[in-house]
């Protein structure tokens, strides 16, 4: 029996399959539910190449004196200008704007940003979506704020990653669990993702292996650690000043009505 050629052809076919789909083609790598762990202090900060060659970046941030509602307010109400964005990270955050933003809402809005991640200036479009897209249900509750997004290039209609931030109340404040999946590529049109050859090729094992490297992931981890520490320090006094201003305005309004 002549087995040499069939074996060679089989190996070539197998190498093509692996280069496209990876070693574990049916394994789900979007594991957002891990960020919902009830215990505090156990969510792992890590950088890891996943079986489909995408990269996981996970960061845990302790936020003393912060509550989940404060982070919700930061995203849905307060964050409006480049100055605000610069407060969040004075060195790395350069410019921001909003697309489709409604007051008090965040789902459906896209955050347009220029920011340094590592030594490179990244120009990104961060499209916030319902957490059900990642968890299968709305993961928000009275003690938990969840914000999820598709991350894309600002200058091209192409998404390149997915992300979630989960903020859970603790006894002394809150804990943020950030989770990024680098290498989830999709062509977009407006807020919709569409099928495309670029998306298919971009999600192959080989392309992810070549395009997304450990240094990219480590740079993102370092950036996320820094910006969330800044936010943890910034939010308590900022939110307190908002409450003082609101109380003052309520008092002035009541005084006006009494003298009307």
XYZ file of C-alpha atoms in Angstrom:
260
model
C 0.000 0.000 0.000
C 1.183 3.472 -0.879
C 0.597 5.495 2.264
C 3.147 8.284 1.875
C 1.084 10.598 -0.356
C -2.193 10.209 1.599
C -0.319 10.904 4.833
C 1.314 14.016 3.358
C -2.031 15.262 1.998
C -3.695 14.582 5.340
C -0.989 16.483 7.200
C -1.308 19.420 4.795
C -5.082 19.449 5.222
C -4.688 19.249 9.008
C -2.210 22.150 9.009
C -4.682 24.258 7.014
C -7.499 23.442 9.444
C -5.312 24.297 12.454
C -4.128 27.563 10.882
C -7.749 28.599 10.348
C -9.542 27.216 13.407
C -6.818 26.506 15.976
C -6.197 23.431 18.090
C -9.585 23.562 19.840
C -11.946 25.004 17.212
C -15.175 24.577 19.178
C -14.006 25.989 22.513
C -15.790 29.184 23.585
C -13.203 31.791 24.611
C -15.536 34.660 25.577
C -15.776 33.738 29.265
C -17.317 36.942 30.622
C -19.112 35.079 33.425
C -15.764 34.671 35.233
C -15.917 38.387 36.048
C -19.124 37.801 38.062
C -17.445 35.683 40.757
C -19.069 36.561 44.103
C -15.918 36.432 46.238
C -13.722 39.517 46.262
C -9.972 39.305 45.881
C -10.008 36.108 43.825
C -10.503 37.413 40.276
C -7.148 36.871 38.564
C -5.139 39.627 36.903
C -3.507 37.890 33.952
C -2.399 37.904 30.321
C -2.898 34.676 28.413
C -2.973 33.370 24.851
C -6.223 31.405 24.380
C -6.662 28.194 22.341
C -8.082 30.129 19.361
C -4.946 32.378 19.424
C -6.860 35.410 20.710
C -5.451 37.071 23.844
C -7.147 37.418 27.204
C -6.254 40.429 29.346
C -7.822 40.470 32.819
C -7.336 43.132 35.499
C -8.696 43.379 39.049
C -8.843 46.844 40.633
C -9.720 47.531 44.269
C -11.787 50.729 44.559
C -12.105 51.821 48.225
C -14.955 54.279 48.908
C -16.339 53.728 45.401
C -19.710 52.111 44.693
C -20.992 50.528 41.493
C -23.458 53.389 40.981
C -20.585 55.885 40.936
C -18.934 54.082 38.033
C -22.300 53.893 36.255
C -22.679 57.665 36.715
C -19.141 58.265 35.420
C -19.878 56.540 32.126
C -23.531 57.434 31.591
C -23.608 61.038 32.866
C -20.306 62.672 33.754
C -17.721 61.744 31.112
C -18.328 64.361 28.405
C -15.145 66.209 27.445
C -11.491 65.612 26.639
C -10.659 67.324 29.941
C -12.731 64.743 31.831
C -11.091 61.964 29.826
C -7.643 63.325 30.654
C -8.452 63.228 34.378
C -8.993 59.481 33.961
C -5.389 59.040 32.786
C -3.370 62.307 32.602
C -0.549 60.784 30.554
C -2.211 58.324 28.169
C -5.618 59.869 27.428
C -5.326 62.445 24.636
C -8.768 63.123 23.109
C -12.368 61.894 23.219
C -15.800 62.423 21.741
C -19.121 60.583 21.719
C -21.236 59.091 18.951
C -24.964 58.322 19.486
C -24.727 59.368 23.157
C -27.944 60.118 25.051
C -27.871 61.811 28.509
C -27.968 59.222 31.276
C -27.537 56.307 28.853
C -24.514 54.308 27.744
C -25.809 51.318 25.734
C -25.767 52.163 22.031
C -23.230 54.962 22.448
C -19.720 54.772 21.018
C -16.768 56.330 22.823
C -14.316 57.765 20.285
C -10.836 58.036 21.781
C -7.177 58.698 21.119
C -5.061 57.074 23.829
C -1.558 55.736 24.292
C -1.346 52.013 25.001
C 2.300 51.134 25.354
C 4.262 53.538 23.173
C 1.692 53.703 20.385
C -1.203 56.126 19.937
C -4.366 54.063 19.465
C -7.402 55.635 17.779
C -10.389 53.570 18.849
C -14.169 53.387 18.657
C -15.599 51.655 21.741
C -19.215 50.692 21.086
C -21.121 49.928 24.285
C -23.642 47.100 24.027
C -26.124 45.341 26.293
C -24.391 42.921 28.657
C -26.762 40.199 27.410
C -24.562 39.984 24.303
C -21.774 38.594 26.521
C -23.618 36.929 29.415
C -26.894 35.834 27.805
C -28.838 38.104 30.180
C -28.597 41.594 31.686
C -25.943 41.112 34.381
C -26.604 44.463 36.110
C -28.259 44.561 39.537
C -28.389 46.915 42.533
C -24.873 45.926 43.659
C -23.304 45.353 40.242
C -22.578 47.589 37.270
C -21.647 45.832 34.039
C -20.494 47.630 30.907
C -19.546 45.717 27.754
C -18.267 46.839 24.382
C -17.034 45.986 20.929
C -13.693 47.701 20.378
C -12.883 48.890 16.874
C -10.522 51.078 14.898
C -11.671 54.685 14.662
C -10.320 55.308 11.159
C -11.524 52.004 9.677
C -14.866 50.192 9.887
C -13.278 47.228 11.637
C -13.676 45.853 15.157
C -10.666 44.117 16.690
C -11.575 43.189 20.277
C -14.290 42.796 22.894
C -14.324 43.931 26.518
C -16.329 44.028 29.744
C -15.954 45.893 33.026
C -17.811 44.450 36.023
C -17.994 46.564 39.196
C -19.277 44.819 42.327
C -19.954 46.499 45.654
C -17.853 45.308 48.601
C -17.890 46.102 52.318
C -15.390 48.965 51.942
C -16.158 50.108 48.405
C -16.124 48.180 45.154
C -14.030 45.847 43.059
C -13.689 46.240 39.298
C -13.015 43.202 37.128
C -11.937 44.155 33.609
C -11.778 41.564 30.844
C -10.526 42.083 27.279
C -10.434 39.603 24.397
C -8.002 40.744 21.701
C -8.412 39.338 18.213
C -12.182 39.261 17.705
C -12.304 40.845 14.265
C -15.471 41.977 12.488
C -16.311 44.382 9.706
C -18.907 46.904 10.836
C -21.451 49.202 9.241
C -22.678 51.771 11.718
C -23.398 49.822 14.907
C -23.900 46.506 13.121
C -21.271 43.858 12.448
C -21.417 42.345 8.972
C -19.972 39.235 7.356
C -16.815 39.863 5.353
C -13.703 38.184 4.025
C -11.600 40.486 6.237
C -13.490 39.309 9.300
C -13.098 35.645 8.385
C -9.362 35.968 7.760
C -8.864 38.188 10.818
C -10.378 35.543 13.103
C -8.249 32.665 11.867
C -5.773 31.095 14.247
C -2.792 32.033 12.067
C -3.774 35.695 11.646
C -4.340 36.125 15.373
C -1.008 34.442 16.033
C 0.784 36.858 13.693
C -1.049 40.104 14.538
C -1.665 39.962 18.296
C 1.369 39.373 20.494
C 2.087 39.159 24.197
C 3.581 42.651 24.339
C 0.319 44.140 22.983
C -1.571 42.326 25.722
C 0.881 43.331 28.474
C 0.728 46.975 27.367
C -3.078 46.893 27.598
C -2.934 45.261 31.031
C -0.572 47.963 32.321
C -2.727 50.741 30.829
C -5.929 49.302 32.337
C -4.295 48.919 35.760
C -3.213 52.560 35.716
C -6.421 54.128 34.402
C -8.666 52.231 36.811
C -6.467 53.197 39.769
C -6.794 56.823 38.668
C -10.564 56.373 38.448
C -10.702 54.790 41.910
C -8.968 57.866 43.383
C -10.915 60.379 41.300
C -14.476 59.160 41.784
C -15.171 59.583 45.544
C -14.446 63.353 45.747
C -15.955 63.952 42.307
C -19.184 62.149 43.179
C -19.340 63.907 46.549
C -19.042 67.318 44.876
C -21.869 66.309 42.527
C -24.071 65.459 45.525
C -23.190 68.733 47.277
C -24.029 70.716 44.153
C -27.290 68.809 43.718
C -28.250 69.431 47.369
C -27.436 73.130 46.984
C -29.585 73.402 43.870
C -32.447 71.579 45.612
C -32.131 73.937 48.588
C -32.148 76.998 46.335
C -35.206 75.682 44.515
C -37.031 75.041 47.799
C -36.097 78.516 49.067
C -37.450 80.046 45.844
C -40.752 78.156 46.157
C -41.202 79.227 49.789
C -40.782 82.853 48.818
C -42.884 82.657 45.660
